[in-house]
Coordinates of C-alpha atoms in Angstrom, one line a residue:
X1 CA 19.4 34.9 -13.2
X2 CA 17.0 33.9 -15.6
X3 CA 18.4 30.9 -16.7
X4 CA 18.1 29.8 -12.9
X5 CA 14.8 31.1 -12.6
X6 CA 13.7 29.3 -16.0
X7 CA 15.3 25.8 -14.1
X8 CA 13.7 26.0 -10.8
X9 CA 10.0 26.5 -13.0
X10 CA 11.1 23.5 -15.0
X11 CA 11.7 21.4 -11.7
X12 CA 8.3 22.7 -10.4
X13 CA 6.6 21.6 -13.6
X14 CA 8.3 18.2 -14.1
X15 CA 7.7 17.7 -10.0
X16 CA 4.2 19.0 -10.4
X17 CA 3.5 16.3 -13.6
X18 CA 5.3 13.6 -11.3
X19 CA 3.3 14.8 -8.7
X20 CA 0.0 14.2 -10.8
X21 CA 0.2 11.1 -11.9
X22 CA 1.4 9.4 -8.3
X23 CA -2.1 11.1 -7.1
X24 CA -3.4 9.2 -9.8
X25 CA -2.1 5.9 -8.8
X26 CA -3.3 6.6 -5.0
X27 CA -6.8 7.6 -6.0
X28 CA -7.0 4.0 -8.1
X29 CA -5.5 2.2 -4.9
X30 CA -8.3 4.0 -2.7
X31 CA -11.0 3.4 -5.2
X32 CA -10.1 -0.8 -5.4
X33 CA -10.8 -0.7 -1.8
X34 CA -13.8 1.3 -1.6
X35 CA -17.6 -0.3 -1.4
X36 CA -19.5 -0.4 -4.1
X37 CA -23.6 -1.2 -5.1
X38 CA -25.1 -2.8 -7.7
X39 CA -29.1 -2.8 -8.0
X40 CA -30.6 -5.5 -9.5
X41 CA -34.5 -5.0 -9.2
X42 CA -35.0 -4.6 -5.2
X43 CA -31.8 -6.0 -3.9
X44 CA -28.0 -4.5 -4.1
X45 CA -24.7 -6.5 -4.5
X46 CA -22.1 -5.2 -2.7
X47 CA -18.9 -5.2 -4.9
X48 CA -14.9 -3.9 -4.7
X49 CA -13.3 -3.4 -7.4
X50 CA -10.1 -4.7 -5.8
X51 CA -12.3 -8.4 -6.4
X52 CA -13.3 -7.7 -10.4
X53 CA -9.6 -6.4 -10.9
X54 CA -7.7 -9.0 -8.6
X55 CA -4.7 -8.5 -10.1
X56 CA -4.2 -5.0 -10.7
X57 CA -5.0 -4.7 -7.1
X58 CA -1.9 -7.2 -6.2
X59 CA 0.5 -5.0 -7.7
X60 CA -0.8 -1.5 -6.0
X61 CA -0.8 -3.4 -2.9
X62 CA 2.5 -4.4 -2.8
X63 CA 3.9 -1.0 -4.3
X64 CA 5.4 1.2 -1.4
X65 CA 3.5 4.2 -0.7
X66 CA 5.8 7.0 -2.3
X67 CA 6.7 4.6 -5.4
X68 CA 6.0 5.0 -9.2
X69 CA 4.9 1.9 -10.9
X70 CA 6.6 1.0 -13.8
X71 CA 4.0 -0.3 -16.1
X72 CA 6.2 -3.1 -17.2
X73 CA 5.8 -6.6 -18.0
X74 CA 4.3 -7.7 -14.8
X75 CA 2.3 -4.7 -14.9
X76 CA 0.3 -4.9 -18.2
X77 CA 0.1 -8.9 -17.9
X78 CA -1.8 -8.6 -14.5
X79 CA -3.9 -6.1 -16.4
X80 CA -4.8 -8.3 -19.1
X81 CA -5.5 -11.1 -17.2
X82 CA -7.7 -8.8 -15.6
X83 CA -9.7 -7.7 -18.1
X84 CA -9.9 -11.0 -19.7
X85 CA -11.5 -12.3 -16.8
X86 CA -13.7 -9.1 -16.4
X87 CA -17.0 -10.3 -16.7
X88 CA -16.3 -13.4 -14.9
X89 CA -14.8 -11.8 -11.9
X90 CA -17.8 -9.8 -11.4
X91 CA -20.3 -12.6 -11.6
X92 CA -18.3 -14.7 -9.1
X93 CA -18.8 -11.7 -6.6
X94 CA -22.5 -11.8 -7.3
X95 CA -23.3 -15.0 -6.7
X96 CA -22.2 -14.9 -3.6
X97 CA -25.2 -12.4 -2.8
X98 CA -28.1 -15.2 -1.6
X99 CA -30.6 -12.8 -3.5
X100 CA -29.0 -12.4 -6.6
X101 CA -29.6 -16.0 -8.0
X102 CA -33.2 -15.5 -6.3
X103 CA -33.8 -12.7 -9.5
X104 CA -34.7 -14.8 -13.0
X105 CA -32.0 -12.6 -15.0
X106 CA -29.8 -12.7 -12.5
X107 CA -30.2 -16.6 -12.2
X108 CA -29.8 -16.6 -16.2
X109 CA -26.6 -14.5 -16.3
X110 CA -25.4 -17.4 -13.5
X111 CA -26.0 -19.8 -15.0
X112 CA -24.6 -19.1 -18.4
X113 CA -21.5 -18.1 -16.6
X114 CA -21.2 -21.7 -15.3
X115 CA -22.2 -23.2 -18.1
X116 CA -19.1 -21.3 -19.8
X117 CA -17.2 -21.7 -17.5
X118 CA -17.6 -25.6 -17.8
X119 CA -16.4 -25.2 -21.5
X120 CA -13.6 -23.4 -20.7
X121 CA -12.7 -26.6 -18.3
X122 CA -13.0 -28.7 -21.0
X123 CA -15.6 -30.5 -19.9
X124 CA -17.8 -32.8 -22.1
X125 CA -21.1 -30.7 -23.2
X126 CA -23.4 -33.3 -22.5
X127 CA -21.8 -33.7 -19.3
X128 CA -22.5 -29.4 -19.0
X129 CA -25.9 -29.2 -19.3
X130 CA -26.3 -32.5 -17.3
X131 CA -24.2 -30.8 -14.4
X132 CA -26.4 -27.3 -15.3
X133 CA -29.6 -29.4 -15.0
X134 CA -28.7 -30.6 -11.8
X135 CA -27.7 -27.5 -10.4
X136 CA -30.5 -25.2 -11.4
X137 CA -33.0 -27.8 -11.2
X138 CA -36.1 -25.5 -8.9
X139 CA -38.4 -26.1 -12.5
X140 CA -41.5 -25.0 -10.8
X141 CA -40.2 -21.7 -9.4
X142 CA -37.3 -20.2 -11.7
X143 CA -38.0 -20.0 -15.8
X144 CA -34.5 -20.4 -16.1
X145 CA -34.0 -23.8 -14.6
X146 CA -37.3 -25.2 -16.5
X147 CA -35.9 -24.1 -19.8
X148 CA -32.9 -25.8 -18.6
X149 CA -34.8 -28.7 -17.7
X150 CA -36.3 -29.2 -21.2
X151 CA -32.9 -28.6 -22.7
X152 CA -31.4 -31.6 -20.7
X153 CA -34.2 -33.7 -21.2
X154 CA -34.0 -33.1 -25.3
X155 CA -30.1 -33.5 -25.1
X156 CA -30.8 -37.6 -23.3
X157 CA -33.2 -38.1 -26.3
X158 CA -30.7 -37.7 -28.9
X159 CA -27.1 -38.7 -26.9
X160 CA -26.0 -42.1 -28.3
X161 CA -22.5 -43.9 -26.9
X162 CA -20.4 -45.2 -28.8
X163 CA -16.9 -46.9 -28.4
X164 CA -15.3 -44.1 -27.3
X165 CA -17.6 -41.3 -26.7
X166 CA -21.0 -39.7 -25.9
X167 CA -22.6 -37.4 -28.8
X168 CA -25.7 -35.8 -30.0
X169 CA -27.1 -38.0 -33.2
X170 CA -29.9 -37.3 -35.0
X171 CA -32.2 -40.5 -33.6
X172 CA -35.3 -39.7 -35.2
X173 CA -35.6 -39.0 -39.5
X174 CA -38.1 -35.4 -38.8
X175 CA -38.7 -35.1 -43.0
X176 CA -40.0 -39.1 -42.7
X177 CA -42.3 -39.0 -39.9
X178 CA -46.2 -37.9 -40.6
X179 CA -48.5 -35.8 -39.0
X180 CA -49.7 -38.6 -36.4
X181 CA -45.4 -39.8 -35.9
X182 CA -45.2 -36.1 -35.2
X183 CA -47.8 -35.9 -33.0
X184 CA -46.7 -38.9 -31.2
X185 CA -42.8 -38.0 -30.6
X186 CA -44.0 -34.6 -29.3
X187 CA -46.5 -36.5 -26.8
X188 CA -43.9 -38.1 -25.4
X189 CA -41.4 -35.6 -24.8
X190 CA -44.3 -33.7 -23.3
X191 CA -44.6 -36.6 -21.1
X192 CA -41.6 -36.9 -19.5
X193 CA -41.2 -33.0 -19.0
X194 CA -44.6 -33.2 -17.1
X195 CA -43.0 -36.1 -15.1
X196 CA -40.3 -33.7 -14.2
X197 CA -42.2 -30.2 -13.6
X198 CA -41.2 -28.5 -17.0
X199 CA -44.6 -27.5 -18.2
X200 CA -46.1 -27.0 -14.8
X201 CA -45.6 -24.0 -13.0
X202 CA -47.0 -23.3 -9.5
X203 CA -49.4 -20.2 -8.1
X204 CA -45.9 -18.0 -7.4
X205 CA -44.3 -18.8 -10.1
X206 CA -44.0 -16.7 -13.6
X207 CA -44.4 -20.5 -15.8
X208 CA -48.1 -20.6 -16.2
X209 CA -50.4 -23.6 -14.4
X210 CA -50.9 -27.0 -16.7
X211 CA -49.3 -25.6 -19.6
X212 CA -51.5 -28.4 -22.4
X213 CA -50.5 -29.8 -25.7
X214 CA -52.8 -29.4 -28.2
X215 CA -53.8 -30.0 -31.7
X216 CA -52.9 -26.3 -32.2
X217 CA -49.5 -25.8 -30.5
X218 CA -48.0 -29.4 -30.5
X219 CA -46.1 -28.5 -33.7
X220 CA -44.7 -25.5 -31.7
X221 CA -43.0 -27.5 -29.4
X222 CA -42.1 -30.2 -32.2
X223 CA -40.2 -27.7 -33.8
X224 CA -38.6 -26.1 -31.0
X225 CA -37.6 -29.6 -30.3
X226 CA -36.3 -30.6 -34.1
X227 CA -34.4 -27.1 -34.1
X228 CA -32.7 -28.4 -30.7
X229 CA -31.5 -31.2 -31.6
X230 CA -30.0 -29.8 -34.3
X231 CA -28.0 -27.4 -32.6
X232 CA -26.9 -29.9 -30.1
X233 CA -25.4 -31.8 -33.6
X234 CA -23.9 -29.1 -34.3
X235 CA -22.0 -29.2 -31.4
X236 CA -21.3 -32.9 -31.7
X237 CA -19.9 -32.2 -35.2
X238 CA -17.8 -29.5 -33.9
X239 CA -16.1 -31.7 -31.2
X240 CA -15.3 -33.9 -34.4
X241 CA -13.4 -31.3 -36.2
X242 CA -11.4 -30.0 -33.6
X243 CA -10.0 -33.8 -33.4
X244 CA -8.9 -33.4 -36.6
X245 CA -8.0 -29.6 -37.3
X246 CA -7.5 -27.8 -33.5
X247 CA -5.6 -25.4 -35.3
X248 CA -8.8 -23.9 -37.4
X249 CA -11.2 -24.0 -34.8
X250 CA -11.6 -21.2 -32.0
X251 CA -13.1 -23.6 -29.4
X252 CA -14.4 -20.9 -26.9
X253 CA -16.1 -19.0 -29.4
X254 CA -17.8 -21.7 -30.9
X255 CA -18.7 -23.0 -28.3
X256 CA -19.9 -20.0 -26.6
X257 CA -22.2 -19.5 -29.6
X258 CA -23.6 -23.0 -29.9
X259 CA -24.7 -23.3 -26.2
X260 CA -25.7 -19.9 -26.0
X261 CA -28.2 -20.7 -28.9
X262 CA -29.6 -23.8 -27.9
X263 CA -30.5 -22.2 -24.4
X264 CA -32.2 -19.4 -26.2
X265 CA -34.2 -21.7 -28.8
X266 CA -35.5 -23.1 -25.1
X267 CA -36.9 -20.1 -24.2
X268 CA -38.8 -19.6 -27.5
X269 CA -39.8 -22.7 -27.7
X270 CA -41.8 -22.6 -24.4
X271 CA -43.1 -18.9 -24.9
X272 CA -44.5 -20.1 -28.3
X273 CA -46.1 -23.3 -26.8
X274 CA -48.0 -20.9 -23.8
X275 CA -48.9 -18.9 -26.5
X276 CA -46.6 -16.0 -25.6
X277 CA -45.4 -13.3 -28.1
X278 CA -41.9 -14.0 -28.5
X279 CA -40.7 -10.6 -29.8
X280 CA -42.7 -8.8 -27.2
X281 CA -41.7 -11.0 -24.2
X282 CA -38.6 -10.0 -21.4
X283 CA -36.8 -12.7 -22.6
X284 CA -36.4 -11.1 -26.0
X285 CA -36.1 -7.5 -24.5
X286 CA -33.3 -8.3 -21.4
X287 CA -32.1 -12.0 -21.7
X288 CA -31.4 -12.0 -24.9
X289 CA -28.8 -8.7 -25.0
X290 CA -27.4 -10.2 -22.1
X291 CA -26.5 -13.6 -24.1
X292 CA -24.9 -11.2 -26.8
X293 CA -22.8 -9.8 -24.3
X294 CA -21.7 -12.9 -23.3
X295 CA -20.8 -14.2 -26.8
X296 CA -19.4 -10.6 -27.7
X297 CA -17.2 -10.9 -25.3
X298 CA -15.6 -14.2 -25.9
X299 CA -15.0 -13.5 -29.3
X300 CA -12.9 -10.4 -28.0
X301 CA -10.7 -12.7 -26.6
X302 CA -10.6 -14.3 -29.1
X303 CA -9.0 -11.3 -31.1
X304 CA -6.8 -10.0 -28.1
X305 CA -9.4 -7.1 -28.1
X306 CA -9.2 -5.4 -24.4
X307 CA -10.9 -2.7 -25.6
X308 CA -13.6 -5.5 -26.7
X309 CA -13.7 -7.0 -23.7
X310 CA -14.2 -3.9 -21.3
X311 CA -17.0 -2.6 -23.9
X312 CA -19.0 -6.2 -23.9
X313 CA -18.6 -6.2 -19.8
X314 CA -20.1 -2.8 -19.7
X315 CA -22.9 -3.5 -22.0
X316 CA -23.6 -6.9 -19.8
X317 CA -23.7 -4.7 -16.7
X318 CA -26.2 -2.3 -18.2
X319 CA -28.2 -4.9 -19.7
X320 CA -28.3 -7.0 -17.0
X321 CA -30.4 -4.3 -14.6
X322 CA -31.5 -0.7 -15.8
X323 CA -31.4 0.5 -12.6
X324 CA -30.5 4.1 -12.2
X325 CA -28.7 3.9 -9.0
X326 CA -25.9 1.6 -11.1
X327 CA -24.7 4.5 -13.1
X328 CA -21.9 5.2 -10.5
X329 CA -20.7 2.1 -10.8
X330 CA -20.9 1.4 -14.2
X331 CA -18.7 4.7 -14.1
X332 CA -16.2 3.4 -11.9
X333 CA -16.0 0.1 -14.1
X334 CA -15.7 2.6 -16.9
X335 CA -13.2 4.9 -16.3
X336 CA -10.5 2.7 -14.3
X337 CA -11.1 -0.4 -16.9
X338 CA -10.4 2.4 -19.7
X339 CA -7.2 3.1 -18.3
X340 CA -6.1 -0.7 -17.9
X341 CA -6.6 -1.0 -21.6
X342 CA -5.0 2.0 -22.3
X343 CA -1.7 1.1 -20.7
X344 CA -2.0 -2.9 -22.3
X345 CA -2.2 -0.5 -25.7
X346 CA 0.4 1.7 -25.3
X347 CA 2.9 -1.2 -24.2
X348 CA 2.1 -2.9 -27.5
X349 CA 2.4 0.0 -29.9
X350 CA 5.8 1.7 -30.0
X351 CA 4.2 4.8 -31.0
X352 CA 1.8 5.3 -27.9
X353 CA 3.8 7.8 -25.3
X354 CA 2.8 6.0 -21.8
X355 CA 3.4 9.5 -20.1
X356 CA 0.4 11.0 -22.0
X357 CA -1.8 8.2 -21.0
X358 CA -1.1 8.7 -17.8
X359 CA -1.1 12.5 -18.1
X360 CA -5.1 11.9 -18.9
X361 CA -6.5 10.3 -16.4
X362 CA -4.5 11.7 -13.6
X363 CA -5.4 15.0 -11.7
X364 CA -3.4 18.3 -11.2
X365 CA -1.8 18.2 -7.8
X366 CA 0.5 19.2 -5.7
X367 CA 3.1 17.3 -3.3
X368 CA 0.4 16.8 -0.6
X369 CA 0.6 12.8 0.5
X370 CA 3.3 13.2 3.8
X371 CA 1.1 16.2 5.0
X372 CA -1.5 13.7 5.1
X373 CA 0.1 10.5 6.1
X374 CA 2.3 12.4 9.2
X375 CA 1.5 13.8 12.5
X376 CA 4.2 16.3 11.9
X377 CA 6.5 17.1 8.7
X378 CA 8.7 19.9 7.8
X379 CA 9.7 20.3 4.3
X380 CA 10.5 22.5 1.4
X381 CA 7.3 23.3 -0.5
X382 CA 5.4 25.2 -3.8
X383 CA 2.0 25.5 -4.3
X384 CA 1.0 26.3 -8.0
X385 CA -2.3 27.0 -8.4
X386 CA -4.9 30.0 -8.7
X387 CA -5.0 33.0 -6.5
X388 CA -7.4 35.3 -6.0
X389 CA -7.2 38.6 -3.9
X390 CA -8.0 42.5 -2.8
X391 CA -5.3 44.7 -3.1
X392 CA -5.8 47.7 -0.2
X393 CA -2.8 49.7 -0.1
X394 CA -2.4 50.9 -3.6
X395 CA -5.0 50.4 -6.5
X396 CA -7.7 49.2 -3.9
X397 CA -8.7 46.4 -6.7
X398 CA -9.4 43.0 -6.6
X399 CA -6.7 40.9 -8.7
X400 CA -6.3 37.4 -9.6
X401 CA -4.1 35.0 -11.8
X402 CA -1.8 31.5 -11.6
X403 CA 0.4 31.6 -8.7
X404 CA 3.4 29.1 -8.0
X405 CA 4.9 30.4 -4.3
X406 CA 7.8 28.5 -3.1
X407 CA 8.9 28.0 0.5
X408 CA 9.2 25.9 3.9
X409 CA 6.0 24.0 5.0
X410 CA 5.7 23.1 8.7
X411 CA 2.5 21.0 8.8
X412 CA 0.5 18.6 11.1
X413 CA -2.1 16.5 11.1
X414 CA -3.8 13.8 13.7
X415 CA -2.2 10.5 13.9
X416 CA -2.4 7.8 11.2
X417 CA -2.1 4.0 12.2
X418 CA -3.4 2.6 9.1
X419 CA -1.6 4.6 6.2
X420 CA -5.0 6.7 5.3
X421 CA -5.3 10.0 4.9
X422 CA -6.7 13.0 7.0
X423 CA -6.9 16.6 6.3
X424 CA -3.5 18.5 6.9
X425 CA -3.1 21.7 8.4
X426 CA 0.0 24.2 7.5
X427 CA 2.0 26.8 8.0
X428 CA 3.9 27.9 4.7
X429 CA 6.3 30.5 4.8
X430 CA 7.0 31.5 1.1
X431 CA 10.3 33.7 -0.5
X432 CA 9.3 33.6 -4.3
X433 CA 6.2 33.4 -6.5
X434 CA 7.5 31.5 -10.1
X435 CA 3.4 32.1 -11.0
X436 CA 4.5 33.6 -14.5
X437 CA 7.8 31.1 -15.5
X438 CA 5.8 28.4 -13.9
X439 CA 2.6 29.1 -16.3
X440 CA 5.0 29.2 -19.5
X441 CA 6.7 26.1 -18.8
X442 CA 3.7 24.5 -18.0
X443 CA 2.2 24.7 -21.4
X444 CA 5.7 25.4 -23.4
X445 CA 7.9 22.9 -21.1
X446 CA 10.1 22.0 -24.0
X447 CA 10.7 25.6 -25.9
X448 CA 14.5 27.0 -25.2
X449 CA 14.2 29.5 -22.2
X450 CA 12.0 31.7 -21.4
X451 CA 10.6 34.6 -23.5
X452 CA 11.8 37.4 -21.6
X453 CA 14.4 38.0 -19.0
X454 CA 13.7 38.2 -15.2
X455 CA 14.9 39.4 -12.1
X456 CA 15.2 38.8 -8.9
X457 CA 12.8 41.4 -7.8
X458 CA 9.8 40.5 -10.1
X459 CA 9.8 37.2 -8.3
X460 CA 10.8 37.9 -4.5
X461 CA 7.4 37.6 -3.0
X462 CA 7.6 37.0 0.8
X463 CA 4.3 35.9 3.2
X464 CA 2.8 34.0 5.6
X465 CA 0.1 31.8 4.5
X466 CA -2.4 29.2 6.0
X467 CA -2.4 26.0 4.4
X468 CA -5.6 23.5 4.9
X469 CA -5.1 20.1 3.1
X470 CA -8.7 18.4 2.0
X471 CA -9.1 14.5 3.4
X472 CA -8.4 12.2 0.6
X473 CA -7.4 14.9 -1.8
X474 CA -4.6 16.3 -3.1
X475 CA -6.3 20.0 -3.3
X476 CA -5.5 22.6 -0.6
X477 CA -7.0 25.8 0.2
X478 CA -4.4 28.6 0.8
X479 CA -5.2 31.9 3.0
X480 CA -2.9 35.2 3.7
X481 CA -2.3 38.3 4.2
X482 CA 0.8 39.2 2.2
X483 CA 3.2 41.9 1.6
X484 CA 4.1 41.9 -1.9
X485 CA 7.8 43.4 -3.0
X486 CA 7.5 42.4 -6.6
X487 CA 7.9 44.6 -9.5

């Protein structure tokens, strides 16, 4: 007898863990679907998750309802893809909001994104900020596309072409020119970016009106200009070495880096020529972290760091707007990206148990999802839980403790078209309570039977109970009046 006790509280265990992590599954294929809002200054982006995780939400789409992933091959690819393309995905779903690129950060963030993007194409980097330059090119409205603007218009002063390519050259000797050479170069790169609305700003915008070179700050905007160019030869040297060596050079990375930092010595430069404290400015306080994100996150790839890449994405959300009302999403980002790289981990390392990772991020439950799904169902059922109670007949007390009763279900619930849930209601008939055995195993499920013997009597527990499912949960509340024959 106790030996069959001790094996129907092991199948109630085992089914009760099974049951867990299948809940788990459901509430991730609910939540992909669900809306979500993130606040940038004024305006909210509405985002699912099912776009920033495409193909996670692939495979829990095409899983039946009542089926177990496997977390295979297939599996922990699509999830790496996914968080590979983390950042990325969620950009493309915000600029698709018509007020997002109307926001200066959120214009910036864009339009590093395509600019990276570009390299990752393998498109020319003269030929990127060109394209950039064309695309962001309201100067006299967004700071971002006049500090564009005066990177384009430094990069066509210092391209030469040669045989076989375009590149960045150094055109002009800086350590030979004098003061009045110095003066003169500067004059006409100011020219030309007055010609095309760099240094002008209009009464709207944040660029300040008829921003003037003068004796004072002309060799501001000469250096900014010097330390330019020589990032853009940078680049040009780097395309040279990857000719040569691809095998020693990370090409996204560096890339990443060396664009990133000529768009930032833009902004510096122009904040120094209108006289602006650099260190004090928004640029330094919010674009700047933002940019780091950015790079931090290629160079995860880089190393085949998920965990890398979720932790730059979630610092590039929270830096890009410190909004309050994004916590809950930043949440959501958090907990379901956390279990994608959990499961990538744990298929790599032979010494991870996938059944614990699972086991942590799933919820305790019980066998709940055809009470839900079906107008009617009758089926063998056990609830193990907590119960709480008043005892009138005998010691007139109130008791409580964990309770595990075992039984026929007949439930019912309204209709369901579209395979959502509703809230069940039941009546559950029960014969036996496994509350004790069921407790032990749950905590001791591997130890050699159980520490005492039962019998029959101690768990014969007849009643009649009232079962009411919660919508979109796998929690149910039970109520009875129950004559209790144990021992």
């Amino acid at each position: 007898t106790t030996r069959l006790i001790d094996g129907t509280s092991k199948f109630l265990v085992n089914r009760t863990k099974s049951e867990l992590s299948i809940s788990f599954y459901e509430q991730f294929y609910h939540k992909l679907n669900e809306p979500l809002y993130y606040k940038l200054a004024q305006d909210s982006v509405q985002v699912y998750l099912k776009d920033v995780l495409p193909n996670a939400y692939m495979l829990f789409d095409s899983k039946r309802v009542f089926e177990t992933p496997s977390f295979g091959q297939t599996w922990t690819t699509a999830f790496q893809n996914d968080l590979i393309q983390l950042p990325f995905s969620l950009l493309e779903v915000f600029q698709k909001d018509e007020t997002f690129a109307q926001n200066d950060l959120g214009r910036y963030a864009l339009m590093l994104y395509n600019g990276l993007q570009k390299i990752e194409n393998g498109n020319h980097p003269i030929e990127i900020i060109e394209n950039l330059a064309a695309d962001f090119n309201q100067t006299t409205q967004f700071e971002t596309d006049a500090h564009l603007g005066l990177l384009n218009l430094i990069s066509r002063n210092c391209t030469t072409v040669d045989e076989t390519s375009r590149k960045w050259v150094n055109l002009v000797e800086f350590s030979k020119l004098n003061k009045e050479e110095k003066k003169y170069f500067t004059g006409l790169i100011y020219q030309q970016g007055i010609q095309e609305g760099l240094f002008k700003g209009n009464n709207t915008s944040k660029i300040p009106l008829n921003v003037q070179i003068t004796d004072e700050n002309y060799q501001l905007l000469y250096q900014g200009i010097k330390e330019i160019q020589q990032e853009l030869i940078h680049i040009s040297d780097l395309l040279e070495i990857k000719q040569v060596k691809k095998e020693t050079i990370t090409v996204y990375t560096a890339y990443t880096g060396l664009f990133v930092n000529a768009v930032q010595l833009t902004y510096q430069t122009m904040l120094q020529v209108k006289q602006s404290n650099y260190y004090q400015s928004d640029y330094y306080a919010h674009y700047i972290p933002v940019s780091k994100d950015i790079v931090s996150f290629y160079e995860s790839i880089d190393q085949s760091n998920y965990g890398g890449c979720l932790l730059s994405t979630l610092n590039f959300l929270d830096h890009l707007s410190h909004q309050s009302d994004n916590k809950r999403f930043i949440q959501d980002v958090t907990y379901y990206g956390n279990f994608l790289v959990d499961v990538v981990f744990a298929s790599t390392h032979e010494g991870v148990d996938m059944e614990s990772i699972i086991s942590k991020y799933a919820l305790p439950v019980t066998s709940y999802r055809i009470k839900h799904m079906y107008r009617r169902s009758i089926d063998i059922s056990a609830y193990p839980g907590l119960y709480a109670g008043y005892e009138f007949s005998a010691s007139k007390s109130p008791n409580f403790g964990v309770t595990a009763p075992l039984g026929f279900a007949f439930s019912w619930s309204k209709k369901n078209k579209d395979e959502t849930y509703s809230p069940s209601h039941s009546l559950f008939i029960s014969a036996l309570d496994l509350g004790a055995p069921f407790s032990y195993r749950f905590v001791n499920d591997s130890a050699e039977g159980l520490p005492e013997n039962i019998t029959w009597e101690q768990i014969f527990s007849p009643g009649v109970f009232y079962v009411y499912g919660f919508k979109n949960s796998p929690l149910a509340l039970l109520a009875a009046s129950k004559a209790s024959l144990c021992c």
